[in-house]
Amino acid sequence: MEPSNLVPFSSFTVFFYLSIALLSLSSIAVSQTVQENFFQCINQNSELYVPFSSAFVSPNNDSFSSVLQSTAQNLRCLEPSVAKPQLIFTPLIESHVQAAVICAKEVGIQIRMRSGGHDYEGLSYISDLDSPFIIVDLGKLRAISVDIDDNSAWVQAGATIGEVYYRIFQKSKTHGFPAGLCTSLGIGGHITGGAYGTMMRKFGLGADNVLDARIVDAQGRILDRQSMGEDLFWAIRGGGGASFGIILSWKIKLVPVPSIVTVFTVPKTLEQGATKILYKWQQVADKLDEDLFIRVIIQNADAAQKGEKTVQTAYNAQFLGTASRLLEVMNQSFPELGLTQKDCTEMSWIQSVMYIAGYPSKTPPEVLLEGKSLFKNYFKAKSDFVREPIPEDGLEGLWKRLMEGDSPLMIWNPYGGMMSKISESEIPFPHRKGVIFKIQYVTLWQDADKDTAAKHIDWIRKLYNYMATYASTFPREAYVNYRDLDLGVNKDGNTSFIQASVWGSKYFKNNFNRLVRIKNKVDPGNMFRHEQSIPPLALTGKRRGKRMIH
Ligand SMILES: Cc1cc2nc3c(=O)[nH]c(=O)nc-3n(C[C@H](O)[C@H](O)[C@H](O)COP(=O)(O)OP(=O)(O)OC[C@H]3O[C@@H](n4cnc5c(N)ncnc54)[C@H](O)[C@@H]3O)c2cc1C
Ligand SMILES: *[C@@H]1O[C@H](CO)[C@@H](O)[C@H](O)[C@H]1NC(C)=O
Ligand SMILES: *[C@@H]1O[C@H](CO)[C@@H](O)[C@H](O)[C@H]1NC(C)=O
Ligand SMILES: *[C@@H]1O[C@H](CO)[C@@H](O)[C@H](O)[C@H]1NC(C)=O
């Protein structure tokens, strides 16, 4: 229905519509200037002319939506109501990234940087904080060079972790890298927040296994480990993406993997004693042999009884060894699961990577080179770290809430092993000794309807409140790579130390203070900022803030 049918056509309405028309006209004019200026500036700062069509996509181009959506993993962040970038710039060579930083400053526009697009809140391709903004998409910088003799590889930011695994496998069947389970993660963003996977109990995080990095800083310089210094090199390995600069590439350390790896997935419903088994898992998950990683995937399911709901807990595991040794380990440490030979499948390490990622069996590993994600959803997620086993009555309360939810998903991820041997301040990722497991809460939906989204988000927030009793406290820790804007945001392009400490202490514990000091040193003008970036100390609050963080 037209609004003019509802209200008399008044001068106010005319004024209202005129203003809207003028506003949108002026924003088009502004964006054209921004695009034009940025494009020209890039070419002034590049050795070779970069034609518009080879590296830039503007909202006027037909391909704009498909390029924007290409690697955006959370459909919730692609809604029409969400602000779109003025331009997407896809650097073809490293010096284009330097030019992007220099030109963003010159033109006066904010940058969002994107590698694999898996940010939970879409911060690599949307912005509530700064408008207008452009995306610097690193998707075309994805070279990987593996050096088996040196046990290392250089990987450009735009490569997916699946491509990294494949390139290692191509050169050696007994080398691997301990990072994410989902193979479409971009290594650029992934390692900035920690990067855990099935081998974390033996080798730690991806970020624990980084040897060097190349980064473009706020002044547009390319720095490596030696020229950036140990402070900045520390900060980028776990301090969260997009606060300190644009990572061009990581040098990673390869780890040994056996030629035979064993996997299993054993589901248990409530009727099959899920509560007692999960209670037992909490006693052993972090103490098991370091070759063994058993996570628990929890969902609701239809019960055998028609119309009834149940909860299913699936024990999904990777073991760095043969099935017979695995059965010995399980018999000794976790017989309650009742694992048998026929639950176990032996395979190569790369096949186990694909099994855990959810590829159908027999998928050729070359599919990893496509760098595509297997699925996309609308979703909202949150995280917790658990330091005391959750008692059985706590689990019962949890089941009740899960059964009320609409396609809820929880993943419980065991710690211990190498994770508890690395000190909390070794890198910014602080969730180490004493953590039994991490919980990831996810709620998924499949359509753009606003009410559906609101219902799901409300449900997951309530679940998170319920779990406060069982989660870590002071602070209630959270994983920065599971970015959650419910924990707080920087307001109006301003970042305050006090405000940011609320989520900063959850993500980084005491390491937050050091991150702020480093930010102050390397990016005092706050060039690299977003809703949850590390703040430099604000000029006005400088003295007070300084005293506070020592
Ligand atoms: C389906 C799914 C599965 C996941 N599984 C795991 C898992 O198994 N283990 C795990 O640890 N995490 C996992 N994650 C979380 C994942 O590690 C983070 O979302 C990570 O930040 C993704 O990196 P990206 O490059 O793909 O994302 P992006 O969205 O491109 O980037 C994430 C953040 O880093 C910034 N950033 C991107 N590129 C750069 C760069 N080159 N330099 C500096 N900053 C940059 C972005 O601006 C953004 O703030 C998963 C996420 C999803 C959606
Ligand atoms: C995008 O539009 C510009 C003109 O506005 C054009 O020069 C360019 O070739 C287009 N790019 C693509 C990828 O279509
Ligand atoms: C499990 O261990 C017990 C002793 O602890 C042993 O008697 C039994 O044979 C073992 N079972 C298997 C399948 O290894
Ligand atoms: C930041 O805060 C100051 C006052 O505290 C305000 O004037 C300014 O508009 C805010 N936003 C930005 C982007 O600086």
XYZ file of C-alpha atoms and ligand atoms in Angstrom:
645
model
C 0.000 0.000 0.000
C 1.223 3.515 -0.839
C 1.813 5.739 2.197
C -0.089 8.583 0.469
C -3.277 6.501 0.727
C -2.927 6.471 4.471
C -2.056 10.068 5.332
C -3.102 13.340 3.729
C -0.490 14.615 1.314
C 1.073 17.266 3.507
C 4.005 19.552 3.067
C 5.738 17.401 5.666
C 5.436 14.358 3.422
C 6.791 16.307 0.472
C 9.679 17.498 2.582
C 10.259 13.976 3.853
C 10.388 12.404 0.395
C 12.471 15.235 -1.004
C 15.034 14.798 1.765
C 15.223 11.084 1.149
C 15.699 11.700 -2.573
C 18.402 14.284 -1.918
C 20.088 12.057 0.609
C 20.328 9.138 -1.757
C 21.482 11.396 -4.597
C 24.246 12.804 -2.468
C 25.338 9.387 -1.253
C 25.643 8.209 -4.866
C 27.687 11.306 -5.668
C 29.908 10.707 -2.662
C 30.456 7.068 -3.500
C 31.339 7.825 -7.104
C 33.979 10.242 -5.927
C 35.301 7.774 -3.391
C 35.505 5.017 -6.003
C 37.079 7.277 -8.582
C 39.587 8.753 -6.125
C 40.525 5.411 -4.655
C 40.978 3.885 -8.117
C 43.180 6.784 -9.236
C 45.171 6.739 -6.019
C 45.854 3.013 -6.347
C 47.175 3.574 -9.839
C 49.383 6.450 -8.708
C 50.846 4.139 -6.071
C 51.274 1.028 -8.214
C 54.185 0.190 -10.452
C 51.870 -1.176 -13.140
C 48.538 0.257 -14.275
C 45.670 -1.723 -12.751
C 42.618 -1.570 -15.036
C 39.354 -1.111 -13.155
C 37.933 -4.353 -14.514
C 40.814 -6.508 -13.252
C 40.780 -5.626 -9.551
C 37.803 -3.410 -8.665
C 34.103 -4.108 -8.378
C 31.671 -1.302 -7.636
C 27.979 -1.525 -6.736
C 27.269 -0.484 -10.346
C 28.860 -3.657 -11.689
C 26.597 -6.630 -12.299
C 29.065 -8.863 -10.514
C 28.968 -6.810 -7.274
C 26.560 -9.051 -5.353
C 28.173 -12.281 -6.417
C 31.661 -11.045 -5.515
C 30.431 -9.696 -2.176
C 28.640 -12.974 -1.405
C 31.350 -15.265 -2.785
C 33.096 -16.069 0.487
C 30.648 -14.472 2.952
C 29.821 -17.401 5.221
C 27.020 -15.963 7.366
C 23.886 -15.253 5.298
C 22.584 -13.156 8.206
C 25.220 -10.555 7.276
C 24.111 -10.316 3.641
C 20.582 -9.088 4.295
C 19.570 -6.091 2.128
C 19.265 -3.944 5.268
C 22.956 -4.438 6.094
C 25.275 -1.656 4.832
C 27.236 -2.549 1.708
C 30.774 -1.476 0.753
C 31.413 1.349 -1.717
C 33.928 -0.775 -3.530
C 35.589 -4.177 -3.434
C 39.287 -4.074 -4.222
C 41.032 -7.381 -4.912
C 44.813 -6.855 -4.834
C 46.733 -8.888 -7.397
C 50.180 -8.363 -5.908
C 51.466 -7.485 -2.435
C 52.199 -3.850 -3.287
C 48.501 -3.345 -4.072
C 47.780 -4.027 -0.411
C 50.268 -1.325 0.567
C 48.618 1.042 -1.901
C 45.194 0.187 -0.426
C 46.283 1.291 3.040
C 47.869 4.510 1.754
C 44.880 5.308 -0.456
C 42.222 4.529 2.146
C 43.898 7.154 4.308
C 44.199 9.629 1.468
C 40.598 9.241 0.324
C 39.325 9.093 3.888
C 37.567 5.757 3.752
C 37.560 2.828 6.148
C 38.911 -0.596 5.163
C 37.446 -4.007 5.879
C 39.877 -6.794 5.065
C 38.700 -10.210 4.003
C 40.559 -13.490 3.564
C 38.173 -16.449 3.874
C 35.016 -14.550 4.894
C 34.184 -16.826 7.856
C 33.912 -14.112 10.492
C 30.866 -15.012 12.635
C 29.618 -11.419 12.639
C 30.670 -10.684 9.050
C 33.198 -8.043 10.123
C 35.328 -8.709 7.050
C 32.613 -7.522 4.664
C 30.095 -5.399 6.575
C 30.422 -2.439 8.919
C 28.062 -0.882 11.408
C 30.836 1.269 12.698
C 32.153 3.164 9.729
C 30.375 4.219 6.646
C 31.432 4.474 3.928
C 33.856 1.583 3.741
C 35.565 -0.569 1.151
C 36.575 -4.220 1.196
C 40.148 -5.234 0.517
C 39.616 -8.854 -0.483
C 42.770 -10.975 -0.374
C 41.161 -13.841 -2.301
C 43.588 -13.573 -5.222
C 46.691 -13.735 -3.014
C 46.677 -17.462 -2.303
C 50.076 -18.860 -3.230
C 51.397 -21.703 -1.069
C 54.979 -22.896 -1.062
C 55.804 -25.962 0.998
C 59.393 -26.758 1.968
C 59.457 -30.279 3.414
C 63.201 -30.203 4.155
C 62.703 -27.075 6.243
C 59.458 -28.388 7.824
C 57.754 -25.158 6.865
C 55.508 -23.428 4.348
C 54.810 -19.848 3.302
C 51.098 -19.304 2.735
C 49.432 -16.160 1.406
C 46.461 -14.834 3.353
C 43.782 -15.634 0.782
C 44.480 -19.378 0.702
C 42.025 -21.601 2.525
C 43.262 -23.974 5.196
C 42.048 -26.873 3.006
C 44.379 -25.756 0.231
C 47.226 -25.631 2.749
C 46.479 -29.197 3.928
C 46.313 -30.423 0.349
C 49.589 -28.773 -0.712
C 51.364 -30.323 2.284
C 49.855 -33.746 1.528
C 50.992 -33.448 -2.109
C 54.600 -33.224 -0.948
C 54.521 -35.607 2.004
C 52.140 -38.143 3.508
C 53.698 -37.718 6.945
C 53.492 -33.962 7.415
C 50.511 -31.892 8.433
C 49.487 -28.635 10.084
C 47.378 -28.279 13.251
C 44.613 -25.803 12.346
C 40.857 -25.621 11.687
C 38.459 -28.469 10.984
C 36.444 -26.563 8.427
C 38.500 -26.560 5.226
C 37.173 -23.308 3.711
C 38.597 -21.065 6.447
C 40.901 -18.341 5.137
C 44.331 -18.656 6.666
C 44.592 -14.846 6.811
C 41.855 -14.377 9.396
C 41.946 -17.859 10.923
C 45.428 -17.689 12.468
C 44.893 -14.144 13.777
C 42.476 -15.597 16.364
C 44.245 -18.847 17.322
C 43.110 -21.593 14.911
C 42.306 -24.863 16.642
C 41.667 -28.250 15.137
C 41.851 -31.972 15.772
C 45.613 -31.952 16.433
C 45.557 -29.175 19.053
C 45.978 -31.596 21.957
C 49.254 -32.768 20.485
C 50.660 -29.646 18.798
C 48.660 -26.649 20.045
C 46.991 -24.100 17.792
C 47.806 -22.930 14.297
C 48.974 -19.679 15.895
C 51.346 -21.651 18.168
C 52.994 -22.992 15.021
C 53.790 -19.803 13.152
C 57.435 -19.006 12.398
C 57.204 -15.714 10.539
C 54.719 -13.386 8.866
C 54.531 -10.596 6.326
C 52.201 -7.754 7.164
C 51.255 -4.305 5.815
C 51.178 -1.849 8.712
C 49.213 1.378 9.213
C 51.889 3.315 7.326
C 51.681 1.013 4.330
C 55.040 -0.663 4.966
C 55.640 -4.380 4.459
C 57.184 -5.863 7.594
C 58.367 -9.357 8.420
C 59.070 -10.859 11.822
C 62.440 -9.216 12.100
C 61.379 -5.753 10.971
C 58.089 -5.731 12.911
C 59.708 -6.853 16.155
C 58.588 -9.446 18.694
C 55.774 -7.335 20.185
C 53.814 -6.989 16.969
C 54.676 -10.554 15.958
C 53.211 -11.660 19.286
C 50.030 -9.589 18.830
C 49.086 -10.882 15.394
C 49.224 -14.526 16.511
C 45.924 -14.660 18.382
C 45.089 -11.003 19.091
C 42.176 -11.113 16.626
C 41.959 -9.997 13.007
C 42.139 -6.503 11.578
C 43.512 -4.575 14.581
C 47.204 -4.347 13.714
C 47.573 -4.486 9.966
C 46.856 -6.624 6.934
C 48.534 -10.028 6.985
C 50.001 -10.833 3.580
C 51.311 -14.285 4.434
C 52.232 -16.633 7.252
C 55.229 -18.912 7.509
C 53.956 -22.000 9.284
C 55.737 -24.897 10.931
C 54.740 -28.340 9.700
C 54.164 -31.151 12.189
C 54.647 -34.927 11.816
C 51.558 -37.064 11.206
C 51.485 -40.874 11.000
C 50.677 -42.553 7.698
C 47.675 -44.248 9.348
C 45.107 -42.194 11.221
C 41.859 -43.544 12.673
C 38.472 -41.807 12.858
C 35.100 -42.616 14.371
C 31.704 -41.085 15.055
C 29.586 -42.737 17.733
C 26.141 -41.262 18.431
C 24.362 -41.672 21.785
C 20.836 -40.496 22.473
C 19.323 -39.817 25.891
C 17.703 -43.251 25.715
C 21.164 -44.742 25.181
C 22.540 -43.158 28.330
C 23.906 -39.937 26.779
C 23.864 -38.014 30.061
C 26.038 -40.432 32.025
C 28.462 -40.942 29.140
C 28.859 -37.207 28.628
C 29.428 -36.741 32.338
C 32.223 -39.297 32.077
C 33.643 -37.663 28.914
C 34.074 -34.457 30.923
C 36.276 -36.327 33.415
C 38.575 -37.749 30.739
C 38.446 -35.583 27.590
C 41.388 -33.353 28.560
C 43.447 -36.185 30.060
C 43.346 -38.675 27.182
C 46.374 -39.680 25.137
C 47.432 -36.557 23.176
C 47.008 -38.438 19.891
C 43.290 -38.645 20.578
C 40.802 -35.830 20.026
C 37.162 -36.647 20.754
C 34.715 -33.792 20.316
C 31.017 -34.056 21.026
C 28.439 -32.711 18.587
C 25.105 -32.183 20.304
C 21.811 -31.685 18.483
C 18.197 -32.474 19.048
C 16.629 -35.340 17.162
C 13.389 -37.237 16.839
C 13.059 -39.933 19.467
C 12.113 -43.517 18.677
C 8.730 -42.707 20.228
C 6.743 -40.908 17.505
C 6.341 -37.152 18.071
C 8.837 -37.114 20.940
C 12.148 -35.271 20.936
C 15.472 -36.432 22.198
C 19.044 -35.142 22.318
C 21.792 -36.777 20.340
C 25.415 -36.551 21.410
C 27.812 -37.666 18.676
C 31.405 -38.521 19.648
C 33.428 -37.464 16.616
C 37.112 -38.296 16.784
C 40.500 -38.328 15.144
C 43.293 -40.542 16.481
C 46.881 -40.156 15.268
C 47.531 -43.897 15.121
C 46.055 -47.274 14.217
C 42.642 -48.630 15.206
C 44.129 -51.339 17.431
C 46.085 -48.821 19.503
C 43.017 -46.575 19.633
C 40.931 -49.444 21.025
C 43.522 -49.998 23.754
C 43.493 -46.318 24.681
C 39.692 -46.259 24.746
C 39.456 -49.447 26.752
C 41.755 -47.952 29.312
C 40.449 -44.387 29.508
C 36.884 -44.226 28.231
C 35.301 -47.703 28.080
C 31.860 -46.155 28.802
C 31.589 -45.161 25.138
C 31.774 -48.840 24.145
C 33.924 -48.214 21.083
C 34.406 -51.302 18.901
C 36.569 -52.211 15.933
C 33.689 -51.725 13.520
C 33.206 -48.090 14.623
C 36.785 -47.324 13.542
C 38.069 -46.472 10.085
C 41.762 -46.245 9.256
C 42.820 -43.761 6.583
C 45.479 -41.247 5.586
C 45.753 -37.948 7.441
C 44.324 -35.960 4.510
C 41.316 -38.300 4.360
C 40.763 -37.790 8.071
C 40.803 -34.023 7.495
C 38.044 -34.457 4.928
C 36.097 -36.847 7.153
C 36.105 -34.363 10.027
C 35.183 -31.495 7.672
C 32.112 -33.466 6.597
C 32.910 -34.421 2.998
C 31.160 -37.587 1.774
C 33.558 -40.542 1.921
C 35.563 -41.167 -1.281
C 35.549 -37.460 -2.204
C 38.920 -36.903 -3.888
C 41.110 -34.560 -1.814
C 41.645 -32.358 -4.896
C 38.248 -30.842 -4.063
C 40.087 -28.899 -1.351
C 41.792 -26.853 -4.060
C 38.437 -25.326 -4.983
C 38.546 -23.505 -1.644
C 34.756 -23.562 -1.383
C 32.621 -24.033 1.714
C 30.394 -27.075 1.952
C 27.409 -25.171 3.340
C 26.115 -21.700 4.174
C 23.481 -20.744 6.702
C 22.016 -17.858 8.593
C 23.545 -18.266 12.023
C 24.421 -16.798 15.388
C 27.011 -18.410 17.655
C 28.578 -17.975 21.086
C 31.307 -19.688 23.057
C 32.272 -20.731 26.577
C 35.200 -22.412 28.274
C 34.486 -24.982 30.966
C 36.887 -25.610 33.853
C 34.706 -27.844 36.095
C 32.639 -30.784 34.822
C 28.967 -29.922 34.434
C 26.980 -32.116 36.833
C 24.256 -34.405 35.559
C 21.411 -32.169 36.721
C 23.026 -29.294 34.834
C 23.036 -31.456 31.724
C 19.351 -32.332 32.247
C 18.482 -28.623 32.298
C 20.511 -28.146 29.148
C 18.661 -30.963 27.350
C 15.340 -29.333 28.188
C 16.459 -26.074 26.583
C 17.919 -27.808 23.530
C 14.679 -29.681 22.943
C 12.808 -26.371 22.940
C 15.187 -24.943 20.330
C 14.767 -24.955 16.574
C 17.810 -26.764 15.071
C 20.266 -25.956 17.837
C 23.841 -27.178 17.639
C 26.518 -27.427 20.300
C 30.073 -28.577 19.834
C 32.182 -29.515 22.851
C 35.839 -29.442 22.103
C 38.389 -31.071 24.423
C 41.516 -29.290 25.698
C 44.462 -30.569 27.728
C 47.672 -32.031 26.318
C 49.837 -29.441 24.585
C 47.151 -26.794 25.173
C 47.809 -26.866 28.901
C 51.603 -26.907 28.518
C 51.779 -23.567 26.701
C 51.669 -20.552 29.003
C 48.719 -18.138 28.925
C 50.924 -15.282 27.775
C 52.952 -17.125 25.131
C 50.622 -15.667 22.482
C 47.445 -13.562 23.030
C 45.206 -16.696 23.046
C 44.914 -17.322 26.820
C 42.585 -20.316 27.257
C 45.100 -22.903 28.343
C 45.771 -24.722 31.602
C 42.695 -25.863 33.483
C 40.320 -25.662 30.538
C 38.598 -29.035 30.169
C 36.683 -28.129 27.044
C 35.263 -25.306 24.998
C 31.595 -25.073 24.101
C 30.395 -23.612 20.872
C 26.683 -22.770 20.747
C 25.155 -22.305 17.315
C 21.649 -21.604 16.142
C 20.992 -21.991 12.428
C 18.144 -20.993 10.178
C 17.435 -21.055 6.473
C 15.382 -18.010 5.554
C 15.668 -14.242 5.616
C 12.576 -13.668 7.777
C 13.258 -11.117 10.539
C 11.075 -12.854 13.114
C 12.853 -16.142 12.532
C 16.194 -14.456 13.150
C 14.925 -12.713 16.283
C 13.521 -15.967 17.674
C 16.779 -17.830 17.140
C 18.961 -15.084 18.569
C 16.721 -14.734 21.606
C 16.883 -18.485 22.175
C 20.672 -18.681 22.048
C 21.068 -15.710 24.412
C 18.809 -17.441 26.942
C 20.767 -20.650 26.631
C 23.986 -18.695 27.206
C 22.462 -17.160 30.343
C 21.505 -20.583 31.624
C 25.056 -21.841 31.108
C 26.639 -19.018 33.143
C 26.583 -21.291 36.205
C 28.766 -23.872 34.482
C 31.100 -21.707 32.415
C 34.405 -20.106 33.422
C 34.042 -16.941 35.471
C 36.046 -13.739 36.087
C 36.196 -13.454 33.214
C 33.658 -15.633 31.434
C 36.095 -16.566 28.666
C 35.213 -16.535 24.959
C 37.050 -17.479 21.753
C 37.852 -14.451 19.605
C 37.571 -16.474 16.402
C 33.944 -17.100 17.388
C 33.326 -13.396 17.335
C 30.231 -12.415 19.309
C 29.088 -8.802 19.253
C 26.722 -9.473 22.185
C 29.834 -9.141 24.342
C 30.082 -5.446 23.447
C 31.185 -3.154 20.631
C 33.280 -0.063 20.029
C 30.833 2.806 19.536
C 30.798 5.512 16.835
C 34.251 4.789 15.536
C 35.606 5.563 18.990
C 37.247 2.875 21.000
C 37.589 3.185 24.712
C 39.899 1.095 26.827
C 37.281 0.661 29.542
C 34.544 -0.430 27.149
C 36.817 -2.709 25.188
C 38.185 -4.367 28.331
C 34.776 -5.980 28.805
C 35.138 -8.230 25.784
C 38.916 -7.864 25.621
C 39.351 -9.675 28.930
C 36.990 -12.463 27.814
C 38.930 -13.044 24.602
C 42.444 -12.378 25.884
C 42.398 -12.298 29.705
C 45.471 -10.351 30.927
C 46.972 -10.335 27.451
C 44.483 -7.612 26.551
C 46.637 -4.998 28.288
C 49.692 -5.901 26.264
C 47.611 -5.874 23.069
C 46.492 -2.313 23.872
C 50.079 -1.204 24.482
C 51.179 -2.689 21.165
C 48.221 -1.148 19.340
C 49.176 2.206 20.791
C 52.670 1.813 19.445
C 51.935 0.509 15.949
C 48.582 2.119 15.096
C 47.950 5.086 17.426
C 45.674 6.689 14.802
C 43.401 3.618 14.874
C 43.574 3.081 11.124
C 42.649 -0.593 11.575
C 39.454 -0.608 13.547
C 36.178 -2.454 13.729
C 33.395 -3.237 16.165
C 35.714 -5.247 18.418
C 39.180 -4.099 17.424
C 41.863 -3.493 20.043
C 41.697 0.196 21.007
C 44.719 2.451 21.266
C 44.511 4.513 24.425
C 42.255 7.483 23.621
C 44.124 10.775 23.838
C 41.847 12.149 26.540
C 41.966 9.031 28.665
C 45.643 8.457 28.074
C 47.062 9.080 31.516
C 44.346 7.304 33.386
C 44.343 4.451 30.916
C 48.111 4.078 31.091
C 48.117 3.790 34.806
C 45.339 1.239 34.640
C 47.112 -1.162 32.373
C 50.350 -1.464 34.255
C 31.851 -22.874 9.328
C 32.953 -22.378 10.219
C 33.825 -23.288 10.799
C 34.868 -22.862 11.628
N 35.719 -23.783 12.166
C 36.751 -23.367 12.932
C 37.711 -24.290 13.449
O 37.639 -25.491 13.209
N 38.720 -23.810 14.204
C 38.841 -22.489 14.489
O 39.783 -22.106 15.183
N 37.950 -21.594 14.010
C 36.932 -21.993 13.239
N 36.057 -21.064 12.733
C 36.264 -19.642 13.053
C 37.323 -19.023 12.148
O 38.618 -19.390 12.616
C 37.219 -17.498 12.158
O 35.970 -17.113 11.679
C 38.325 -16.866 11.331
O 38.465 -15.514 11.695
C 38.067 -16.977 9.860
O 39.069 -16.432 9.078
P 38.693 -16.013 7.570
O 39.906 -15.435 6.938
O 37.993 -17.131 6.895
O 37.574 -14.920 7.821
P 37.396 -13.384 7.464
O 35.940 -13.140 7.686
O 37.954 -13.055 6.126
O 38.255 -12.666 8.569
C 38.001 -12.789 9.953
C 38.535 -11.556 10.678
O 39.925 -11.384 10.411
C 40.152 -10.191 9.667
N 41.083 -10.527 8.595
C 40.813 -11.227 7.465
N 41.901 -11.316 6.709
C 42.882 -10.671 7.376
C 44.245 -10.427 7.081
N 44.793 -10.853 5.941
N 44.976 -9.717 7.979
C 44.414 -9.275 9.125
N 43.127 -9.474 9.448
C 42.363 -10.170 8.578
C 38.795 -9.785 9.135
O 38.721 -8.401 8.872
C 37.878 -10.251 10.221
O 37.886 -9.340 11.279
C 35.015 -21.475 11.907
C 34.147 -20.565 11.310
C 33.117 -20.995 10.482
C 32.182 -19.996 9.876
C 32.625 -2.409 -13.692
O 32.170 -1.175 -14.193
C 33.188 -0.355 -14.766
C 32.554 0.952 -15.186
O 31.830 1.506 -14.131
C 33.838 -1.054 -15.927
O 34.906 -0.264 -16.424
C 34.361 -2.399 -15.490
O 34.879 -3.112 -16.587
C 33.288 -3.224 -14.783
N 33.898 -4.394 -14.227
C 33.415 -5.607 -14.380
C 34.154 -6.710 -13.681
O 32.428 -5.837 -15.035
C 40.160 -54.027 28.282
O 40.964 -53.989 29.432
C 40.758 -55.057 30.334
C 41.665 -54.868 31.529
O 41.692 -53.546 31.950
C 41.012 -56.386 29.657
O 40.685 -57.432 30.545
C 40.180 -56.485 28.395
O 40.516 -57.648 27.677
C 40.402 -55.304 27.495
N 39.518 -55.360 26.352
C 39.931 -55.074 25.140
C 38.892 -55.171 24.040
O 41.070 -54.720 24.859
C 34.070 10.072 19.121
O 33.812 10.767 20.331
C 33.854 12.170 20.233
C 33.553 12.750 21.597
O 33.771 11.862 22.608
C 32.866 12.653 19.193
O 32.983 14.032 19.038
C 33.118 11.957 17.859
O 32.138 12.326 16.928
C 33.087 10.436 18.042
N 33.267 9.702 16.794
C 34.379 9.666 16.036
C 34.287 8.860 14.784
O 35.410 10.217 16.334
